[in-house]
CSV table of C-alpha atoms in Angstrom, one decimal:
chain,number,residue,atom,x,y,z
A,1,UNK,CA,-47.1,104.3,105.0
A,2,UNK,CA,-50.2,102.9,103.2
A,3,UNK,CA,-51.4,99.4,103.8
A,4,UNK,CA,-49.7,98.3,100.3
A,5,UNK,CA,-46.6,100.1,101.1
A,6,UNK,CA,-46.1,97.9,104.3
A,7,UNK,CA,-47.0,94.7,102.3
A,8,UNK,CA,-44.0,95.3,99.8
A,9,UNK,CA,-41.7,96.2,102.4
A,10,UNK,CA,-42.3,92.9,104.6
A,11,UNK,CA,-42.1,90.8,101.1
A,12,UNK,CA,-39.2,92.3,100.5
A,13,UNK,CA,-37.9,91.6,104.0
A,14,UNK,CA,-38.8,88.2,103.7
A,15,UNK,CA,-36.7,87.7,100.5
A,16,UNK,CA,-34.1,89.5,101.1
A,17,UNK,CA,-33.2,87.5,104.7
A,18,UNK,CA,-34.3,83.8,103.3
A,19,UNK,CA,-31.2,83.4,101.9
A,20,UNK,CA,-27.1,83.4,103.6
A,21,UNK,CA,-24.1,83.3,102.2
A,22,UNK,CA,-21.8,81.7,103.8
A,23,UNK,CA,-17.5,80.9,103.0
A,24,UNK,CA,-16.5,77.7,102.6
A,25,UNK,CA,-13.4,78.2,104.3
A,26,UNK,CA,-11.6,81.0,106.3
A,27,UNK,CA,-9.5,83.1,103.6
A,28,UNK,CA,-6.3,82.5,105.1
A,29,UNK,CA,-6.6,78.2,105.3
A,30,UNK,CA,-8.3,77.8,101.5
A,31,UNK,CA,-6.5,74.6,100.4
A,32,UNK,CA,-4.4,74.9,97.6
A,33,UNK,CA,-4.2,78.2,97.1
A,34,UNK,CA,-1.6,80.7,95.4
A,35,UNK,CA,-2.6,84.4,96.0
A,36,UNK,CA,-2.4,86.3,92.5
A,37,UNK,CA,-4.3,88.8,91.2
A,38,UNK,CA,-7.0,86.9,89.4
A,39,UNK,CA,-10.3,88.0,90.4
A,40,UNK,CA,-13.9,86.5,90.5
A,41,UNK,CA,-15.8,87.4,87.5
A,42,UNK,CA,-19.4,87.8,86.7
A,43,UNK,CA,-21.0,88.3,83.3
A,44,UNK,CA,-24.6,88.6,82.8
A,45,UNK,CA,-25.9,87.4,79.0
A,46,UNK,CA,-29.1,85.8,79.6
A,47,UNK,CA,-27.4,83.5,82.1
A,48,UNK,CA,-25.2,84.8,85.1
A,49,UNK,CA,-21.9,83.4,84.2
A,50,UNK,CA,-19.2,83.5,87.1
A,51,UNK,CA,-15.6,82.6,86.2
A,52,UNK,CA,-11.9,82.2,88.4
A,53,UNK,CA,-13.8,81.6,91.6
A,54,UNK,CA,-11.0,82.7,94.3
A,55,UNK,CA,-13.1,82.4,97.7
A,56,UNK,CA,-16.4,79.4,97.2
A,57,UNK,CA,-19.4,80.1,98.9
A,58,UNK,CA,-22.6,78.0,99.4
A,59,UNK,CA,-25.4,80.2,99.2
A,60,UNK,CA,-28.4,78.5,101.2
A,61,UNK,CA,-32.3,78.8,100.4
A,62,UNK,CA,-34.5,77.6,103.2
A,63,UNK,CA,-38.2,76.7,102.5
A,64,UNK,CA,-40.5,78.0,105.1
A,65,UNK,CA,-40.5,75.6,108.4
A,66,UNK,CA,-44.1,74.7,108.0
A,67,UNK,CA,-43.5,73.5,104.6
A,68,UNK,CA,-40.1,72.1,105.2
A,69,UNK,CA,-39.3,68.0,104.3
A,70,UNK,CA,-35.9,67.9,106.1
A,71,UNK,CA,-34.3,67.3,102.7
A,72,UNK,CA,-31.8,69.7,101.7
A,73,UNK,CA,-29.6,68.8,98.1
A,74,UNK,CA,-26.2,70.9,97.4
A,75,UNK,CA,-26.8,72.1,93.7
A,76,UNK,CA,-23.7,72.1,91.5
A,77,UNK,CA,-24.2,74.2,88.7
A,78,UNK,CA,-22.3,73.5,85.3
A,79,UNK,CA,-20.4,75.3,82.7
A,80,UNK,CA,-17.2,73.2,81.6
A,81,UNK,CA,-15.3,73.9,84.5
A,82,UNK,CA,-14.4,76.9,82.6
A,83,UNK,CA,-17.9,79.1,84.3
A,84,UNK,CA,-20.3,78.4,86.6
A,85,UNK,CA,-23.8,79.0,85.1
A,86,UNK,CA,-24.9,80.4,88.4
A,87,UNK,CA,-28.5,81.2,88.1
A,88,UNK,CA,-29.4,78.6,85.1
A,89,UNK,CA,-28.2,75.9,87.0
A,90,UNK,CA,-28.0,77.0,90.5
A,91,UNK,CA,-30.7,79.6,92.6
A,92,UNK,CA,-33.6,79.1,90.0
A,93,UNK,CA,-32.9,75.5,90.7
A,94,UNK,CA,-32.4,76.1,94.6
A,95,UNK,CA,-36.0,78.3,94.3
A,96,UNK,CA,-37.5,75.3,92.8
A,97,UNK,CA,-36.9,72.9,95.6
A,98,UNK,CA,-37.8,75.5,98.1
A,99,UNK,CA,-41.2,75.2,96.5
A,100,UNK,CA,-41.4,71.1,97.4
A,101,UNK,CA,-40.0,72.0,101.1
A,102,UNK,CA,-35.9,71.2,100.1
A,103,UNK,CA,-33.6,73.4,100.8
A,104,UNK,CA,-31.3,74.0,98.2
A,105,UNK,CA,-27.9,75.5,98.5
A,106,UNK,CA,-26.3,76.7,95.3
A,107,UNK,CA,-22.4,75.7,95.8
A,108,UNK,CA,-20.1,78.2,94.2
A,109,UNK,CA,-17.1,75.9,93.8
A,110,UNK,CA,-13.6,77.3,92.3
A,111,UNK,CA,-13.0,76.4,89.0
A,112,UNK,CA,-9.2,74.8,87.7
A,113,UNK,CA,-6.7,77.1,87.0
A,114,UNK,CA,-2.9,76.3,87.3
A,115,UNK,CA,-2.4,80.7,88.1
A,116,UNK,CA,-4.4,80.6,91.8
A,117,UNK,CA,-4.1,77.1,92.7
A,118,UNK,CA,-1.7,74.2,93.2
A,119,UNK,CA,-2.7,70.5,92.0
A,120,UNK,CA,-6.0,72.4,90.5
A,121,UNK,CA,-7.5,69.4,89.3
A,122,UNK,CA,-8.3,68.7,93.0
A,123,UNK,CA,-9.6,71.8,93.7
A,124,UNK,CA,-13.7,71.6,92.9
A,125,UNK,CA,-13.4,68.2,94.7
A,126,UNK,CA,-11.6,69.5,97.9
A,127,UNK,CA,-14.8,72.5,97.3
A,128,UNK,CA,-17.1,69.9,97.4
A,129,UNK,CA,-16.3,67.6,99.9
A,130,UNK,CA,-16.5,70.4,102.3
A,131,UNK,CA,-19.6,72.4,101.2
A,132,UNK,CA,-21.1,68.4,102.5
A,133,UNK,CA,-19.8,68.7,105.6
A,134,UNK,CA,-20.7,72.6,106.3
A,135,UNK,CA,-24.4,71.4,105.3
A,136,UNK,CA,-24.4,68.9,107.9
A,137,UNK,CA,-22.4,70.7,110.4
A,138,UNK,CA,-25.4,73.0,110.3
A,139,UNK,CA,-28.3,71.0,109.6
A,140,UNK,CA,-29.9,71.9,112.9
A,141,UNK,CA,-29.7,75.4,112.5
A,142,UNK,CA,-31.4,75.0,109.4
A,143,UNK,CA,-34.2,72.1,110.2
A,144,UNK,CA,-32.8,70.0,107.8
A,145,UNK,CA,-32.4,65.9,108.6
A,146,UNK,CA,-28.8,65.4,109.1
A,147,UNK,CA,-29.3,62.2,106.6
A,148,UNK,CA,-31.1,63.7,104.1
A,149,UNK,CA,-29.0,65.6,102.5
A,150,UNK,CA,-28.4,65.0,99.3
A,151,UNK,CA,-26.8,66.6,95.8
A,152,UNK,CA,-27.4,67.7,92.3
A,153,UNK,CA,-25.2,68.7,89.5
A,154,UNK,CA,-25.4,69.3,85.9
A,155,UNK,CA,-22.8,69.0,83.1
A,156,UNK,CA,-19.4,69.2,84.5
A,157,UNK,CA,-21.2,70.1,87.7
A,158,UNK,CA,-22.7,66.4,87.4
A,159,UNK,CA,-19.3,65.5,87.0
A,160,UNK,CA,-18.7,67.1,90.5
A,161,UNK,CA,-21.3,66.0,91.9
A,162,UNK,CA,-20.5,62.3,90.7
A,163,UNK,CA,-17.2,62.5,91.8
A,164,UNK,CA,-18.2,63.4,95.3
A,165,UNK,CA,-20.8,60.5,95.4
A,166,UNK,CA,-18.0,57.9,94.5
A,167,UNK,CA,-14.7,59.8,95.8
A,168,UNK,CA,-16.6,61.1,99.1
A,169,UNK,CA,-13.9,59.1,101.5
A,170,UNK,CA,-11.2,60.5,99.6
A,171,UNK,CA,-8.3,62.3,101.9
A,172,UNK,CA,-7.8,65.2,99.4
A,173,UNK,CA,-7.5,68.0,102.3
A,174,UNK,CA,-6.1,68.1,105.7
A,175,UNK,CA,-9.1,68.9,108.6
A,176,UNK,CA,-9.1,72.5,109.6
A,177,UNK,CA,-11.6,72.7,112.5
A,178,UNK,CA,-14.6,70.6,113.4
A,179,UNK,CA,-17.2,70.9,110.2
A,180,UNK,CA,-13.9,68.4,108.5
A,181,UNK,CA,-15.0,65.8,111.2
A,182,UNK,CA,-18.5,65.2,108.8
A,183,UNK,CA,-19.2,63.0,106.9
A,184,UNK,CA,-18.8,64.1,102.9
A,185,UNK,CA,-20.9,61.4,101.2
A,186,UNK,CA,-24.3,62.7,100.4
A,187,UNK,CA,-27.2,60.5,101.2
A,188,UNK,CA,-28.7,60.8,97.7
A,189,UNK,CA,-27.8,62.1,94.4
A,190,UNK,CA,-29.7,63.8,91.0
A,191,UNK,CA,-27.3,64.0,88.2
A,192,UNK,CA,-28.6,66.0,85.1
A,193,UNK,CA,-27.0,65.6,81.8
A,194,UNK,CA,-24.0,65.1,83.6
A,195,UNK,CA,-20.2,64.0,82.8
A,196,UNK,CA,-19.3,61.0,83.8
A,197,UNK,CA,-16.6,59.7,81.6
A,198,UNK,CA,-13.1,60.8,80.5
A,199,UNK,CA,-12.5,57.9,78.1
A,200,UNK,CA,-14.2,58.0,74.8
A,201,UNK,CA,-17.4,59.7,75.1
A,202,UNK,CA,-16.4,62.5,77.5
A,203,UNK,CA,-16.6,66.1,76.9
A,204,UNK,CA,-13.3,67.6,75.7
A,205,UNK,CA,-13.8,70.4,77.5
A,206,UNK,CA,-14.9,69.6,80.7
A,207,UNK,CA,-11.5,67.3,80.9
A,208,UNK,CA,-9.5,69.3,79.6
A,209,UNK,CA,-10.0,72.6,81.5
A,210,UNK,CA,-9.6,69.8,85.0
A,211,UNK,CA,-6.6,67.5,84.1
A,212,UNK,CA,-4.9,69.6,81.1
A,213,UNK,CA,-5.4,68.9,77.4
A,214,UNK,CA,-2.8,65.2,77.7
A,215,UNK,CA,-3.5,64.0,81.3
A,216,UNK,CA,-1.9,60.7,82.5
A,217,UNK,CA,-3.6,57.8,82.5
A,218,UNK,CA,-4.0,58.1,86.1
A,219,UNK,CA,-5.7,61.1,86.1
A,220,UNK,CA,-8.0,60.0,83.6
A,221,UNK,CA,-9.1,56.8,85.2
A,222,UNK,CA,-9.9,58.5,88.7
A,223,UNK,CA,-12.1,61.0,87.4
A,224,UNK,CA,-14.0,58.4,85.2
A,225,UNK,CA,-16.3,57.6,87.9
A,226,UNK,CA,-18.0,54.9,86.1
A,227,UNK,CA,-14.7,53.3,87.5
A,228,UNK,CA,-15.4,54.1,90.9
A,229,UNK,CA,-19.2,53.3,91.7
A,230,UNK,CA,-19.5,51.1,94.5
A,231,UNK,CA,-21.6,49.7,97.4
A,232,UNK,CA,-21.8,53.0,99.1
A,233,UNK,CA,-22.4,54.9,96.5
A,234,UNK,CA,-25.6,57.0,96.8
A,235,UNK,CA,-28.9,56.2,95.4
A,236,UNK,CA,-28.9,58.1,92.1
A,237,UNK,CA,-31.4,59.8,89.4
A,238,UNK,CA,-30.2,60.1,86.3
A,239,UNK,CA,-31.5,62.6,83.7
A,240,UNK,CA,-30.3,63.7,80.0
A,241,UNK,CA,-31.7,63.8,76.3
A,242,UNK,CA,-30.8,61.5,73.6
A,243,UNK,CA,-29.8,64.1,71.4
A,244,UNK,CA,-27.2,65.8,73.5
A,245,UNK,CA,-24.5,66.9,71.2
A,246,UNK,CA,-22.4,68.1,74.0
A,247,UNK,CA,-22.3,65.4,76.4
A,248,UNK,CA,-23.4,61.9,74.9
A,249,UNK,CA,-26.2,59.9,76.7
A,250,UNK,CA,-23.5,57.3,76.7
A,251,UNK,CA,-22.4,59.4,80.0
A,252,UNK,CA,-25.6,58.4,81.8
A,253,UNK,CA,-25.6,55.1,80.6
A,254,UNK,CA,-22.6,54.0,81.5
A,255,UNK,CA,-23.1,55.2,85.5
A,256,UNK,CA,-26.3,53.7,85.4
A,257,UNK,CA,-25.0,50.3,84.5
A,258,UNK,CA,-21.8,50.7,87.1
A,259,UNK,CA,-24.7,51.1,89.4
A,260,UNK,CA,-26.8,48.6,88.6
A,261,UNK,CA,-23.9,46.0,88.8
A,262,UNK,CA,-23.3,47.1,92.2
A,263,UNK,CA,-26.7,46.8,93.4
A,264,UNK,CA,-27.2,50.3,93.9
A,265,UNK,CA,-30.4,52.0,93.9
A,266,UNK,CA,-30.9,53.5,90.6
A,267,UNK,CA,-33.2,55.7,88.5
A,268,UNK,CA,-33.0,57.1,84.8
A,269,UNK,CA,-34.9,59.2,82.8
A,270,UNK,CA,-33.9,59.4,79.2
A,271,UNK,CA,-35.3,61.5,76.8
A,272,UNK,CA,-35.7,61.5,73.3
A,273,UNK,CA,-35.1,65.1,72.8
A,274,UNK,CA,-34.2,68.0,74.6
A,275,UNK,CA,-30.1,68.9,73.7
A,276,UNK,CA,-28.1,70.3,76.6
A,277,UNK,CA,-27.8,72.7,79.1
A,278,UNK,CA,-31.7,72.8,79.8
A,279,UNK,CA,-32.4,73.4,83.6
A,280,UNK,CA,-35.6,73.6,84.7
A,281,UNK,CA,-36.7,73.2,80.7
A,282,UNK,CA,-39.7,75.4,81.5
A,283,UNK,CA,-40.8,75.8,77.7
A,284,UNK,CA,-40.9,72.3,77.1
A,285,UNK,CA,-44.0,70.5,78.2
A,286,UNK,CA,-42.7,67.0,78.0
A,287,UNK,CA,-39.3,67.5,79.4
A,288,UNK,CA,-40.1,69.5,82.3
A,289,UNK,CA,-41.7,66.7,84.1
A,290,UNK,CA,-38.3,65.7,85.1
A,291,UNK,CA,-38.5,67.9,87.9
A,292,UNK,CA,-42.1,65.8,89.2
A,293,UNK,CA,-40.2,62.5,88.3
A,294,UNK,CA,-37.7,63.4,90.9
A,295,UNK,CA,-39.4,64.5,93.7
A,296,UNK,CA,-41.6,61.2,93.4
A,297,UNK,CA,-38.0,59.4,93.1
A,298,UNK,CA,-37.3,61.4,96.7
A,299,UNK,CA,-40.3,60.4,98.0
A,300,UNK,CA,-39.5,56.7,97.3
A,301,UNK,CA,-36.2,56.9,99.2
A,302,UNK,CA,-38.1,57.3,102.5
């Protein structure tokens, strides 16, 4: 084997081991759910679309140790809670941070549906909460600070990732072993083009694919998490384009005003234009500087 041979091989080593996949939960104690022949599925059109999650995952990228921060942030990628957008909005962005020393683990959450689950609009929360406390169970293992761990999301997977920065003390799961004696609330959270609202501005089909097409009022209120923001609620960037057509800026606003009235710690970056669903926005030389504005927002939290 030639000198270039052996090269490839240990790159390919390298990247094929930098990353574990790991189960949220042992099959047999997933919370909430009802065995039925739904399976996961995966459809590749430009973007890696996975659908009817049945067994969630975090899938953990580790930066090298030399280059490592300590940070690590959960990624919750979007898609309506009808998909995931896996890649879009989940491992490019987890490669990204691996590039600034974070690790990022892409969390493959199960997605509401009244065949495989039992109060399913629970179910990415209950996901959530303990994909947190895996992190931290393990946060030695994996040289990352156990209080610097925070979250992103985008779209509905903002929504999740808001929900677990104000609903993080929630009870909505009984303890299984000792990972359920963590904490869930992250120490910091980046919310891009997110949902945050079910009133007025939400998007229709983020709430409707959670709490059904004529929710309660109940329903609708708890998972407005303007409603909830409070003193402990995480420091938070916020990110999204004026022009969104999908998810109104209004979304961004209104968190970033619940924060600000609670005195917490808050960023926001809005953009004039820029739509939805953009990610990294690599093609856009103006809006891709998001991603520097919020590492220099991380850096400030220290």
């Amino acid at each position: 084997m030639n000198r270039t041979l052996i090269m490839v091989f240990l790159l390919s080593t390298t990247v094929s081991t930098a990353q574990e996949i790991i189960k949220l939960w042992p099959t047999d104690k997933i919370p909430n759910r009802i065995v039925t022949n739904e399976q996961e599925k995966h459809d590749v059109e430009g973007i890696l679309r996975i659908s009817q999650v049945q067994e969630p995952t975090i899938e953990v990228y580790l930066p090298s140790k030399s280059n490592a921060t300590g940070k690590a942030m959960l990624i919750f990628p979007g898609g309506g809670y009808a998909i995931l957008a896996y890649d879009w909005e989940g491992t490019d962005i987890a490669r990204f941070l691996n590039g600034k020393g974070i690790a990022g683990i892409v969390v493959k959450y199960r997605l509401p549906s009244s065949a495989s689950q039992t109060e399913k609009h629970n179910v990415p929360l209950i996901d959530a909460q303990r994909a947190l406390r895996l992190v931290r169970s393990r946060s030695e293992e994996w040289n990352i600070n156990k209080n610097e761990i925070g979250i992103i999301g985008f779209s509905a997977g903002g929504h999740l990732a808001a929900t677990l920065g104000t609903h993080f003390n929630e009870k909505v799961y009984a303890p299984i072993d000792a990972v359920d004696t963590e904490s869930a609330r992250p120490d910091f959270m980046a919310l891009g083009y997110p949902v945050i609202t079910f009133g007025e501005t939400t998007h229709g089909g983020s709430k409707g694919n959670l709490v059904g097409e004529n929710p309660d009022t109940g329903k609708v209120d708890y998972f407005s998490n303007e409603k909830w923001v409070s003193e402990n609620t995480p420091p938070t960037f916020l990110l999204h384009a004026t022009d969104d057509q999908s998810v109104p800026v209004e979304n961004s606003l209104l968190f970033y005003q619940a924060l600000k009235e609670r005195g917490v710690s808050a960023t926001m970056h809005i953009y004039p234009k820029g739509g939805h669903g953009f990610s990294l926005a690599r093609n856009d030389v103006h809006l891709r500087g998001w991603t520097e504005r919020m590492f220099e927002w991380l850096e400030s939290l220290d």
